[in-house]
Amino acid sequence: MKRTTLLIFIALALVGAACGPTISDKPVVVTPTVDKPVASAPAVDTPTVSKPAVVTPAEDKPVVSTPTVNTLASIKAKGVLVAGVRGTAPPFGTVNPNTKMNEGYDVDFVLYLAKKLGVKAEFRIVTAVNRIPLLMDGSIDILAAALTITPERTQQIDFSHAYFMTGKKFLAPTGMFKSLIEFNGKKVGTSRGSTSERVMVAVLPTAEIVPFDDYPKAVVALQQKKIHAVATDEAILAGQLYLLEKNPATRGKFEIPDLRVSTELYGLGIRKGDTNFLEFVNKTLIEMEESGEAKAIFQRWFGRNSECPIRRGGFTITKNVSPTE
Ligand code: GLU
């Protein structure tokens, strides 16, 4: 990692460390301000494999290990942008129980990109484990799935500019944890295939890290006292805490202590070598920041009157915020 990048990270960590969720008990009606390009397809549990993006190596060029992909042309030709989003990670990606539509912070970014392209948005539910393979095999065009940019992942896929910043924290019984030492010998649930597993093994070497398939399952185990805490990105934990606060049986029983152990920058995932699509996405993200659209989406899902109020801090989408430059 370059020195300048390291400095950016430290600066971000300091800014981010000031953020802490204060959970409001006032649910709000979420009214997307992004004009939906078209009705998005209903959520599906099992991603259906569509044809991979056209891969056409130029005849007069030597064959290289990264095939030529032109997802931008393929999206325009088929008239649809297929995005991998989460189904059980509010407020990033969830399925509205009444409308059965995908919704969330990540979903709104996809809707804006689709609108900009003049195509429909279609959503496939992905998990932390299968999201990168589904992008790589062409089942989806883009990943908007609470995906942290990491050096390991950039070996497999490309990332857009960071469009969200958060950090690892814990969801635990109220008053149980005030310092990391108290996790000694405790069971901490995480999401399988997420950065949480790796971060927790590093910062809590004497705790038992227990991977779950998704967050709701981990939270159920927490309520049943099978584990002592759930660890993942603060913004995802805020979504789970909101659900616990909404339920009179669990209201006030859980909290997110002020123990932040990492900084996570989320990027949209794009296939490697997909240069013009990556440029389009990055240009659009900068445009969204400059027009105030990105902030409006943040306010909708994380603002003061939202279900998961957290502060954006000093974060803005900029081409300079990338841990992998
Ligand atoms: N942002 C983290 C990751 O990309 C954790 C969220 C998750 O995917 O479960 O791994």
mmCIF file of C-alpha atoms and ligand atoms in Angstrom:
data_model
loop_
_atom_site.group_PDB
_atom_site.id
_atom_site.type_symbol
_atom_site.label_atom_id
_atom_site.label_comp_id
_atom_site.label_asym_id
_atom_site.label_seq_id
_atom_site.Cartn_x
_atom_site.Cartn_y
_atom_site.Cartn_z
ATOM 1 C CA MET A 1 0.000 0.000 0.000
ATOM 2 C CA LYS A 2 1.399 3.403 -0.943
ATOM 3 C CA ARG A 3 2.249 5.902 1.759
ATOM 4 C CA THR A 4 -0.386 8.358 0.467
ATOM 5 C CA THR A 5 -2.963 5.622 0.584
ATOM 6 C CA LEU A 6 -1.978 4.752 4.126
ATOM 7 C CA LEU A 7 -2.433 8.369 5.128
ATOM 8 C CA ILE A 8 -5.871 8.428 3.526
ATOM 9 C CA PHE A 9 -6.740 5.298 5.507
ATOM 10 C CA ILE A 10 -5.582 6.787 8.776
ATOM 11 C CA ALA A 11 -7.542 9.962 8.056
ATOM 12 C CA LEU A 12 -10.631 7.935 7.234
ATOM 13 C CA ALA A 13 -10.243 5.850 10.372
ATOM 14 C CA LEU A 14 -10.088 8.984 12.475
ATOM 15 C CA VAL A 15 -13.130 10.487 10.804
ATOM 16 C CA GLY A 16 -15.001 7.211 10.997
ATOM 17 C CA ALA A 17 -14.137 6.630 14.631
ATOM 18 C CA ALA A 18 -16.351 9.576 15.508
ATOM 19 C CA CYS A 19 -19.388 7.854 14.067
ATOM 20 C CA GLY A 20 -21.683 5.934 16.287
ATOM 21 C CA PRO A 21 -25.221 4.818 15.705
ATOM 22 C CA THR A 22 -27.964 6.262 17.815
ATOM 23 C CA ILE A 23 -30.938 4.161 17.076
ATOM 24 C CA SER A 24 -34.185 5.957 16.660
ATOM 25 C CA ASP A 25 -37.374 4.160 17.531
ATOM 26 C CA LYS A 26 -39.240 6.097 14.881
ATOM 27 C CA PRO A 27 -39.536 4.093 11.687
ATOM 28 C CA VAL A 28 -39.968 6.231 8.612
ATOM 29 C CA VAL A 29 -41.646 5.524 5.353
ATOM 30 C CA VAL A 30 -38.891 5.110 2.833
ATOM 31 C CA THR A 31 -39.671 7.063 -0.290
ATOM 32 C CA PRO A 32 -36.980 6.652 -2.912
ATOM 33 C CA THR A 33 -36.043 9.934 -4.544
ATOM 34 C CA VAL A 34 -34.448 8.155 -7.463
ATOM 35 C CA ASP A 35 -37.016 7.869 -10.203
ATOM 36 C CA LYS A 36 -37.107 4.193 -10.808
ATOM 37 C CA PRO A 37 -36.103 3.520 -14.404
ATOM 38 C CA VAL A 38 -38.672 0.770 -14.499
ATOM 39 C CA ALA A 39 -40.218 -1.539 -11.994
ATOM 40 C CA SER A 40 -37.401 -3.724 -10.775
ATOM 41 C CA ALA A 41 -37.835 -7.442 -11.005
ATOM 42 C CA PRO A 42 -39.090 -9.238 -7.930
ATOM 43 C CA ALA A 43 -36.422 -10.662 -5.696
ATOM 44 C CA VAL A 44 -35.423 -14.227 -6.273
ATOM 45 C CA ASP A 45 -33.640 -16.450 -3.812
ATOM 46 C CA THR A 46 -31.707 -18.467 -6.311
ATOM 47 C CA PRO A 47 -29.755 -16.490 -8.828
ATOM 48 C CA THR A 48 -30.458 -17.660 -12.316
ATOM 49 C CA VAL A 49 -27.427 -17.903 -14.479
ATOM 50 C CA SER A 50 -27.710 -15.741 -17.529
ATOM 51 C CA LYS A 51 -25.350 -15.816 -20.449
ATOM 52 C CA PRO A 52 -21.953 -14.385 -19.649
ATOM 53 C CA ALA A 53 -21.067 -11.054 -21.153
ATOM 54 C CA VAL A 54 -19.833 -11.406 -24.692
ATOM 55 C CA VAL A 55 -16.159 -12.228 -24.653
ATOM 56 C CA THR A 56 -14.643 -11.523 -28.036
ATOM 57 C CA PRO A 57 -10.881 -11.571 -28.179
ATOM 58 C CA ALA A 58 -9.694 -9.472 -31.094
ATOM 59 C CA GLU A 59 -8.388 -11.769 -33.827
ATOM 60 C CA ASP A 60 -5.294 -9.715 -34.530
ATOM 61 C CA LYS A 61 -4.238 -9.488 -30.914
ATOM 62 C CA PRO A 62 -2.431 -12.099 -28.860
ATOM 63 C CA VAL A 63 -4.643 -14.003 -26.444
ATOM 64 C CA VAL A 64 -4.163 -12.628 -22.940
ATOM 65 C CA SER A 65 -5.201 -14.176 -19.655
ATOM 66 C CA THR A 66 -7.853 -11.496 -18.988
ATOM 67 C CA PRO A 67 -10.533 -11.869 -21.662
ATOM 68 C CA THR A 68 -11.981 -8.781 -23.293
ATOM 69 C CA VAL A 69 -15.321 -8.036 -21.731
ATOM 70 C CA ASN A 70 -17.697 -5.307 -22.731
ATOM 71 C CA THR A 71 -20.450 -5.347 -20.167
ATOM 72 C CA LEU A 72 -21.481 -1.791 -21.038
ATOM 73 C CA ALA A 73 -22.309 -2.807 -24.616
ATOM 74 C CA SER A 74 -23.963 -6.018 -23.422
ATOM 75 C CA ILE A 75 -26.198 -4.135 -20.920
ATOM 76 C CA LYS A 76 -27.309 -1.690 -23.594
ATOM 77 C CA ALA A 77 -27.968 -4.516 -26.067
ATOM 78 C CA LYS A 78 -30.116 -6.516 -23.640
ATOM 79 C CA GLY A 79 -31.738 -3.420 -22.117
ATOM 80 C CA VAL A 80 -31.160 -4.530 -18.565
ATOM 81 C CA LEU A 81 -28.564 -4.070 -15.847
ATOM 82 C CA VAL A 82 -28.398 -7.201 -13.709
ATOM 83 C CA ALA A 83 -27.101 -6.448 -10.227
ATOM 84 C CA GLY A 84 -26.165 -8.735 -7.365
ATOM 85 C CA VAL A 85 -27.542 -7.305 -4.119
ATOM 86 C CA ARG A 86 -27.989 -8.614 -0.589
ATOM 87 C CA GLY A 87 -31.372 -9.866 0.574
ATOM 88 C CA THR A 88 -30.898 -9.983 4.333
ATOM 89 C CA ALA A 89 -28.587 -7.058 5.050
ATOM 90 C CA PRO A 90 -30.766 -4.026 5.687
ATOM 91 C CA PRO A 91 -30.366 -1.183 5.021
ATOM 92 C CA PHE A 92 -28.023 -2.134 2.138
ATOM 93 C CA GLY A 93 -30.105 -4.824 0.510
ATOM 94 C CA THR A 94 -33.347 -6.353 1.646
ATOM 95 C CA VAL A 95 -36.683 -7.422 0.232
ATOM 96 C CA ASN A 96 -39.739 -5.384 1.154
ATOM 97 C CA PRO A 97 -42.169 -7.924 2.651
ATOM 98 C CA ASN A 98 -45.193 -6.094 1.226
ATOM 99 C CA THR A 99 -44.045 -5.156 -2.263
ATOM 100 C CA LYS A 100 -41.514 -8.019 -2.635
ATOM 101 C CA MET A 101 -39.206 -5.481 -4.228
ATOM 102 C CA ASN A 102 -35.505 -5.190 -3.508
ATOM 103 C CA GLU A 103 -34.653 -2.055 -1.613
ATOM 104 C CA GLY A 104 -31.814 -0.399 0.229
ATOM 105 C CA TYR A 105 -28.792 1.838 -0.092
ATOM 106 C CA ASP A 106 -27.088 -0.497 -2.585
ATOM 107 C CA VAL A 107 -30.301 -0.935 -4.579
ATOM 108 C CA ASP A 108 -30.666 2.839 -4.991
ATOM 109 C CA PHE A 109 -27.177 3.127 -6.488
ATOM 110 C CA VAL A 110 -28.064 0.407 -9.010
ATOM 111 C CA LEU A 111 -31.348 2.130 -9.864
ATOM 112 C CA TYR A 112 -29.491 5.365 -10.553
ATOM 113 C CA LEU A 113 -26.945 3.601 -12.783
ATOM 114 C CA ALA A 114 -29.739 1.856 -14.704
ATOM 115 C CA LYS A 115 -31.592 5.120 -15.125
ATOM 116 C CA LYS A 116 -28.442 6.769 -16.437
ATOM 117 C CA LEU A 117 -28.009 3.926 -18.925
ATOM 118 C CA GLY A 118 -31.682 4.048 -19.926
ATOM 119 C CA VAL A 119 -32.177 0.355 -19.129
ATOM 120 C CA LYS A 120 -34.168 -1.716 -16.637
ATOM 121 C CA ALA A 121 -32.620 -2.783 -13.339
ATOM 122 C CA GLU A 122 -32.902 -6.425 -12.394
ATOM 123 C CA PHE A 123 -31.773 -7.797 -9.055
ATOM 124 C CA ARG A 124 -30.335 -11.135 -7.994
ATOM 125 C CA ILE A 125 -29.914 -11.922 -4.325
ATOM 126 C CA VAL A 126 -26.321 -12.809 -3.507
ATOM 127 C CA THR A 127 -24.631 -13.930 -0.307
ATOM 128 C CA ALA A 128 -21.234 -12.996 1.086
ATOM 129 C CA VAL A 129 -19.942 -16.342 -0.188
ATOM 130 C CA ASN A 130 -21.309 -16.493 -3.741
ATOM 131 C CA ARG A 131 -21.259 -12.804 -4.751
ATOM 132 C CA ILE A 132 -17.779 -12.645 -6.325
ATOM 133 C CA PRO A 133 -18.082 -16.016 -8.153
ATOM 134 C CA LEU A 134 -21.466 -14.908 -9.605
ATOM 135 C CA LEU A 135 -19.877 -11.708 -10.918
ATOM 136 C CA MET A 136 -16.888 -13.551 -12.338
ATOM 137 C CA ASP A 137 -18.980 -16.172 -14.155
ATOM 138 C CA GLY A 138 -21.158 -13.545 -15.839
ATOM 139 C CA SER A 139 -24.383 -14.276 -13.920
ATOM 140 C CA ILE A 140 -24.559 -10.617 -12.921
ATOM 141 C CA ASP A 141 -23.203 -7.402 -14.427
ATOM 142 C CA ILE A 142 -22.340 -5.578 -11.225
ATOM 143 C CA LEU A 143 -22.125 -6.231 -7.494
ATOM 144 C CA ALA A 144 -23.729 -3.774 -5.086
ATOM 145 C CA ALA A 145 -23.516 -5.953 -2.016
ATOM 146 C CA ALA A 146 -21.947 -4.219 1.006
ATOM 147 C CA LEU A 147 -18.656 -5.348 -0.468
ATOM 148 C CA THR A 148 -15.486 -4.076 1.171
ATOM 149 C CA ILE A 149 -12.598 -3.216 -1.136
ATOM 150 C CA THR A 150 -9.655 -5.430 -0.176
ATOM 151 C CA PRO A 151 -6.319 -6.176 -1.839
ATOM 152 C CA GLU A 152 -7.229 -9.901 -1.975
ATOM 153 C CA ARG A 153 -10.518 -9.226 -3.766
ATOM 154 C CA THR A 154 -8.865 -6.903 -6.264
ATOM 155 C CA GLN A 155 -6.923 -9.940 -7.467
ATOM 156 C CA GLN A 156 -10.259 -11.303 -8.687
ATOM 157 C CA ILE A 157 -12.414 -8.306 -9.600
ATOM 158 C CA ASP A 158 -12.200 -4.550 -10.077
ATOM 159 C CA PHE A 159 -13.800 -2.047 -7.728
ATOM 160 C CA SER A 160 -15.420 1.304 -8.360
ATOM 161 C CA HIS A 161 -14.520 4.325 -6.275
ATOM 162 C CA ALA A 162 -15.624 3.790 -2.684
ATOM 163 C CA TYR A 163 -19.290 4.730 -2.240
ATOM 164 C CA PHE A 164 -19.682 3.986 1.490
ATOM 165 C CA MET A 165 -17.483 3.907 4.563
ATOM 166 C CA THR A 166 -18.047 2.006 7.785
ATOM 167 C CA GLY A 167 -16.077 -0.160 10.229
ATOM 168 C CA LYS A 168 -16.323 -3.381 12.198
ATOM 169 C CA LYS A 169 -18.175 -3.239 15.483
ATOM 170 C CA PHE A 170 -20.180 -5.646 17.643
ATOM 171 C CA LEU A 171 -23.823 -6.246 18.435
ATOM 172 C CA ALA A 172 -24.049 -7.596 21.972
ATOM 173 C CA PRO A 173 -26.271 -7.775 25.062
ATOM 174 C CA THR A 174 -26.516 -4.320 26.617
ATOM 175 C CA GLY A 175 -23.631 -3.681 29.017
ATOM 176 C CA MET A 176 -21.773 -6.942 28.345
ATOM 177 C CA PHE A 177 -18.690 -5.564 26.531
ATOM 178 C CA LYS A 178 -16.759 -2.395 27.301
ATOM 179 C CA SER A 179 -13.339 -3.451 25.998
ATOM 180 C CA LEU A 180 -11.865 -5.993 23.604
ATOM 181 C CA ILE A 181 -10.241 -7.930 26.492
ATOM 182 C CA GLU A 182 -13.709 -8.984 27.609
ATOM 183 C CA PHE A 183 -14.101 -11.071 24.439
ATOM 184 C CA ASN A 184 -11.520 -13.543 25.803
ATOM 185 C CA GLY A 185 -13.063 -17.040 25.496
ATOM 186 C CA LYS A 186 -16.348 -15.657 24.145
ATOM 187 C CA LYS A 187 -18.169 -16.809 21.004
ATOM 188 C CA VAL A 188 -18.487 -14.169 18.297
ATOM 189 C CA GLY A 189 -20.722 -14.781 15.278
ATOM 190 C CA THR A 190 -19.842 -13.399 11.840
ATOM 191 C CA SER A 191 -20.987 -13.810 8.264
ATOM 192 C CA ARG A 192 -19.209 -16.559 6.359
ATOM 193 C CA GLY A 193 -17.170 -15.237 3.430
ATOM 194 C CA SER A 194 -17.088 -11.681 4.758
ATOM 195 C CA THR A 195 -14.120 -9.610 5.843
ATOM 196 C CA SER A 196 -15.492 -9.934 9.392
ATOM 197 C CA GLU A 197 -14.120 -13.461 9.777
ATOM 198 C CA ARG A 198 -10.564 -12.373 8.956
ATOM 199 C CA VAL A 199 -10.695 -9.141 10.978
ATOM 200 C CA MET A 200 -12.109 -10.889 14.049
ATOM 201 C CA VAL A 201 -9.524 -13.669 13.998
ATOM 202 C CA ALA A 202 -6.868 -10.932 13.968
ATOM 203 C CA VAL A 203 -8.290 -8.622 16.644
ATOM 204 C CA LEU A 204 -9.840 -11.255 18.932
ATOM 205 C CA PRO A 205 -7.293 -14.102 18.919
ATOM 206 C CA THR A 206 -8.647 -15.597 22.141
ATOM 207 C CA ALA A 207 -12.313 -15.550 21.130
ATOM 208 C CA GLU A 208 -14.090 -18.302 19.194
ATOM 209 C CA ILE A 209 -15.238 -16.974 15.822
ATOM 210 C CA VAL A 210 -18.431 -18.656 14.613
ATOM 211 C CA PRO A 211 -19.403 -18.142 10.949
ATOM 212 C CA PHE A 212 -23.099 -17.973 9.933
ATOM 213 C CA ASP A 213 -24.720 -17.967 6.496
ATOM 214 C CA ASP A 214 -26.320 -14.579 7.063
ATOM 215 C CA TYR A 215 -26.899 -11.934 9.702
ATOM 216 C CA PRO A 216 -30.451 -12.812 10.777
ATOM 217 C CA LYS A 217 -29.264 -16.342 11.654
ATOM 218 C CA ALA A 218 -26.400 -14.941 13.716
ATOM 219 C CA VAL A 219 -28.777 -12.576 15.528
ATOM 220 C CA VAL A 220 -31.136 -15.460 16.352
ATOM 221 C CA ALA A 221 -28.152 -17.347 17.851
ATOM 222 C CA LEU A 222 -27.311 -14.204 19.850
ATOM 223 C CA GLN A 223 -30.843 -14.026 21.227
ATOM 224 C CA GLN A 224 -30.649 -17.733 22.126
ATOM 225 C CA LYS A 225 -27.349 -17.058 23.957
ATOM 226 C CA LYS A 226 -25.510 -19.541 21.717
ATOM 227 C CA ILE A 227 -23.019 -16.782 20.948
ATOM 228 C CA HIS A 228 -22.059 -13.699 22.942
ATOM 229 C CA ALA A 229 -21.878 -11.128 20.126
ATOM 230 C CA VAL A 230 -22.261 -10.622 16.383
ATOM 231 C CA ALA A 231 -19.417 -8.841 14.622
ATOM 232 C CA THR A 232 -19.589 -7.097 11.282
ATOM 233 C CA ASP A 233 -19.767 -3.659 9.715
ATOM 234 C CA GLU A 234 -21.380 -1.101 11.994
ATOM 235 C CA ALA A 235 -23.877 -0.026 9.339
ATOM 236 C CA ILE A 236 -25.114 -3.616 8.925
ATOM 237 C CA LEU A 237 -25.319 -4.103 12.694
ATOM 238 C CA ALA A 238 -27.374 -0.908 12.923
ATOM 239 C CA GLY A 239 -29.901 -2.539 10.557
ATOM 240 C CA GLN A 240 -30.109 -5.621 12.791
ATOM 241 C CA LEU A 241 -30.332 -3.568 15.975
ATOM 242 C CA TYR A 242 -33.240 -1.634 14.498
ATOM 243 C CA LEU A 243 -35.143 -4.913 14.045
ATOM 244 C CA LEU A 244 -34.400 -5.890 17.664
ATOM 245 C CA GLU A 245 -35.531 -2.467 18.892
ATOM 246 C CA LYS A 246 -38.762 -2.730 16.902
ATOM 247 C CA ASN A 247 -39.674 -5.925 18.737
ATOM 248 C CA PRO A 248 -41.019 -5.221 22.261
ATOM 249 C CA ALA A 249 -39.572 -8.557 23.439
ATOM 250 C CA THR A 250 -35.996 -7.534 22.601
ATOM 251 C CA ARG A 251 -36.181 -3.729 22.902
ATOM 252 C CA GLY A 252 -33.331 -2.335 25.016
ATOM 253 C CA LYS A 253 -31.654 -5.713 25.419
ATOM 254 C CA PHE A 254 -28.928 -5.264 22.810
ATOM 255 C CA GLU A 255 -26.519 -2.497 21.835
ATOM 256 C CA ILE A 256 -23.572 -1.673 19.611
ATOM 257 C CA PRO A 257 -20.766 -0.772 22.046
ATOM 258 C CA ASP A 258 -18.329 1.943 20.977
ATOM 259 C CA LEU A 259 -15.607 -0.537 19.978
ATOM 260 C CA ARG A 260 -14.597 -0.018 16.374
ATOM 261 C CA VAL A 261 -11.875 -2.331 15.088
ATOM 262 C CA SER A 262 -11.503 -1.612 11.365
ATOM 263 C CA THR A 263 -12.344 0.773 8.563
ATOM 264 C CA GLU A 264 -14.260 -0.668 5.600
ATOM 265 C CA LEU A 265 -14.724 1.089 2.287
ATOM 266 C CA TYR A 266 -17.386 -0.383 0.025
ATOM 267 C CA GLY A 267 -16.951 -0.513 -3.742
ATOM 268 C CA LEU A 268 -19.174 -1.688 -6.571
ATOM 269 C CA GLY A 269 -17.744 -4.885 -8.025
ATOM 270 C CA ILE A 270 -17.024 -5.105 -11.741
ATOM 271 C CA ARG A 271 -15.392 -7.847 -13.811
ATOM 272 C CA LYS A 272 -11.701 -7.460 -14.436
ATOM 273 C CA GLY A 273 -10.820 -5.933 -17.778
ATOM 274 C CA ASP A 274 -14.235 -4.277 -18.071
ATOM 275 C CA THR A 275 -12.602 -0.887 -18.518
ATOM 276 C CA ASN A 276 -15.318 1.175 -20.157
ATOM 277 C CA PHE A 277 -17.996 -0.097 -17.750
ATOM 278 C CA LEU A 278 -15.749 0.740 -14.790
ATOM 279 C CA GLU A 279 -15.161 4.218 -16.205
ATOM 280 C CA PHE A 280 -18.900 4.724 -16.679
ATOM 281 C CA VAL A 281 -19.656 3.615 -13.111
ATOM 282 C CA ASN A 282 -16.928 5.786 -11.607
ATOM 283 C CA LYS A 283 -17.979 8.824 -13.624
ATOM 284 C CA THR A 284 -21.571 8.315 -12.516
ATOM 285 C CA LEU A 285 -20.577 7.959 -8.857
ATOM 286 C CA ILE A 286 -18.672 11.257 -8.975
ATOM 287 C CA GLU A 287 -21.667 12.865 -10.687
ATOM 288 C CA MET A 288 -23.942 11.512 -7.918
ATOM 289 C CA GLU A 289 -21.682 13.032 -5.271
ATOM 290 C CA GLU A 290 -21.500 16.394 -7.019
ATOM 291 C CA SER A 291 -25.238 16.603 -7.634
ATOM 292 C CA GLY A 292 -26.116 15.673 -4.033
ATOM 293 C CA GLU A 293 -27.777 12.411 -5.124
ATOM 294 C CA ALA A 294 -25.304 10.247 -3.184
ATOM 295 C CA LYS A 295 -25.910 12.255 -0.027
ATOM 296 C CA ALA A 296 -29.672 12.032 -0.547
ATOM 297 C CA ILE A 297 -29.450 8.236 -0.782
ATOM 298 C CA PHE A 298 -27.348 8.203 2.392
ATOM 299 C CA GLN A 299 -29.923 10.370 4.181
ATOM 300 C CA ARG A 300 -32.754 8.095 3.072
ATOM 301 C CA TRP A 301 -31.203 4.986 4.614
ATOM 302 C CA PHE A 302 -28.939 6.367 7.366
ATOM 303 C CA GLY A 303 -30.199 9.894 8.035
ATOM 304 C CA ARG A 304 -31.487 11.247 11.332
ATOM 305 C CA ASN A 305 -35.049 10.083 10.684
ATOM 306 C CA SER A 306 -34.148 6.766 9.106
ATOM 307 C CA GLU A 307 -34.257 3.336 10.714
ATOM 308 C CA CYS A 308 -30.443 3.218 11.038
ATOM 309 C CA PRO A 309 -29.233 6.707 11.885
ATOM 310 C CA ILE A 310 -25.474 6.945 11.585
ATOM 311 C CA ARG A 311 -23.308 9.861 10.508
ATOM 312 C CA ARG A 312 -21.697 10.100 7.092
ATOM 313 C CA GLY A 313 -18.813 11.855 8.804
ATOM 314 C CA GLY A 314 -16.442 13.414 6.333
ATOM 315 C CA PHE A 315 -16.965 10.701 3.763
ATOM 316 C CA THR A 316 -17.620 11.715 0.189
ATOM 317 C CA ILE A 317 -17.277 9.755 -3.007
ATOM 318 C CA THR A 318 -14.036 10.787 -4.633
ATOM 319 C CA LYS A 319 -11.618 9.196 -7.010
ATOM 320 C CA ASN A 320 -8.909 9.596 -4.370
ATOM 321 C CA VAL A 321 -10.497 7.263 -1.826
ATOM 322 C CA SER A 322 -9.338 3.837 -2.805
ATOM 323 C CA PRO A 323 -7.198 1.457 -0.746
ATOM 324 C CA THR A 324 -5.934 -0.305 -3.836
ATOM 325 C CA GLU A 325 -4.629 2.522 -6.007
HETATM 326 N N1 GLU B 1 -18.336 -5.501 4.101
HETATM 327 C C1 GLU B 1 -17.904 -6.774 4.550
HETATM 328 C C2 GLU B 1 -17.494 -7.642 3.401
HETATM 329 O O1 GLU B 1 -17.481 -7.209 2.291
HETATM 330 C C3 GLU B 1 -18.896 -7.455 5.461
HETATM 331 C C4 GLU B 1 -20.283 -7.457 4.991
HETATM 332 C C5 GLU B 1 -20.663 -8.763 4.382
HETATM 333 O O2 GLU B 1 -20.440 -8.919 3.199
HETATM 334 O O3 GLU B 1 -21.195 -9.625 5.028
HETATM 335 O O4 GLU B 1 -17.123 -8.744 3.588
#
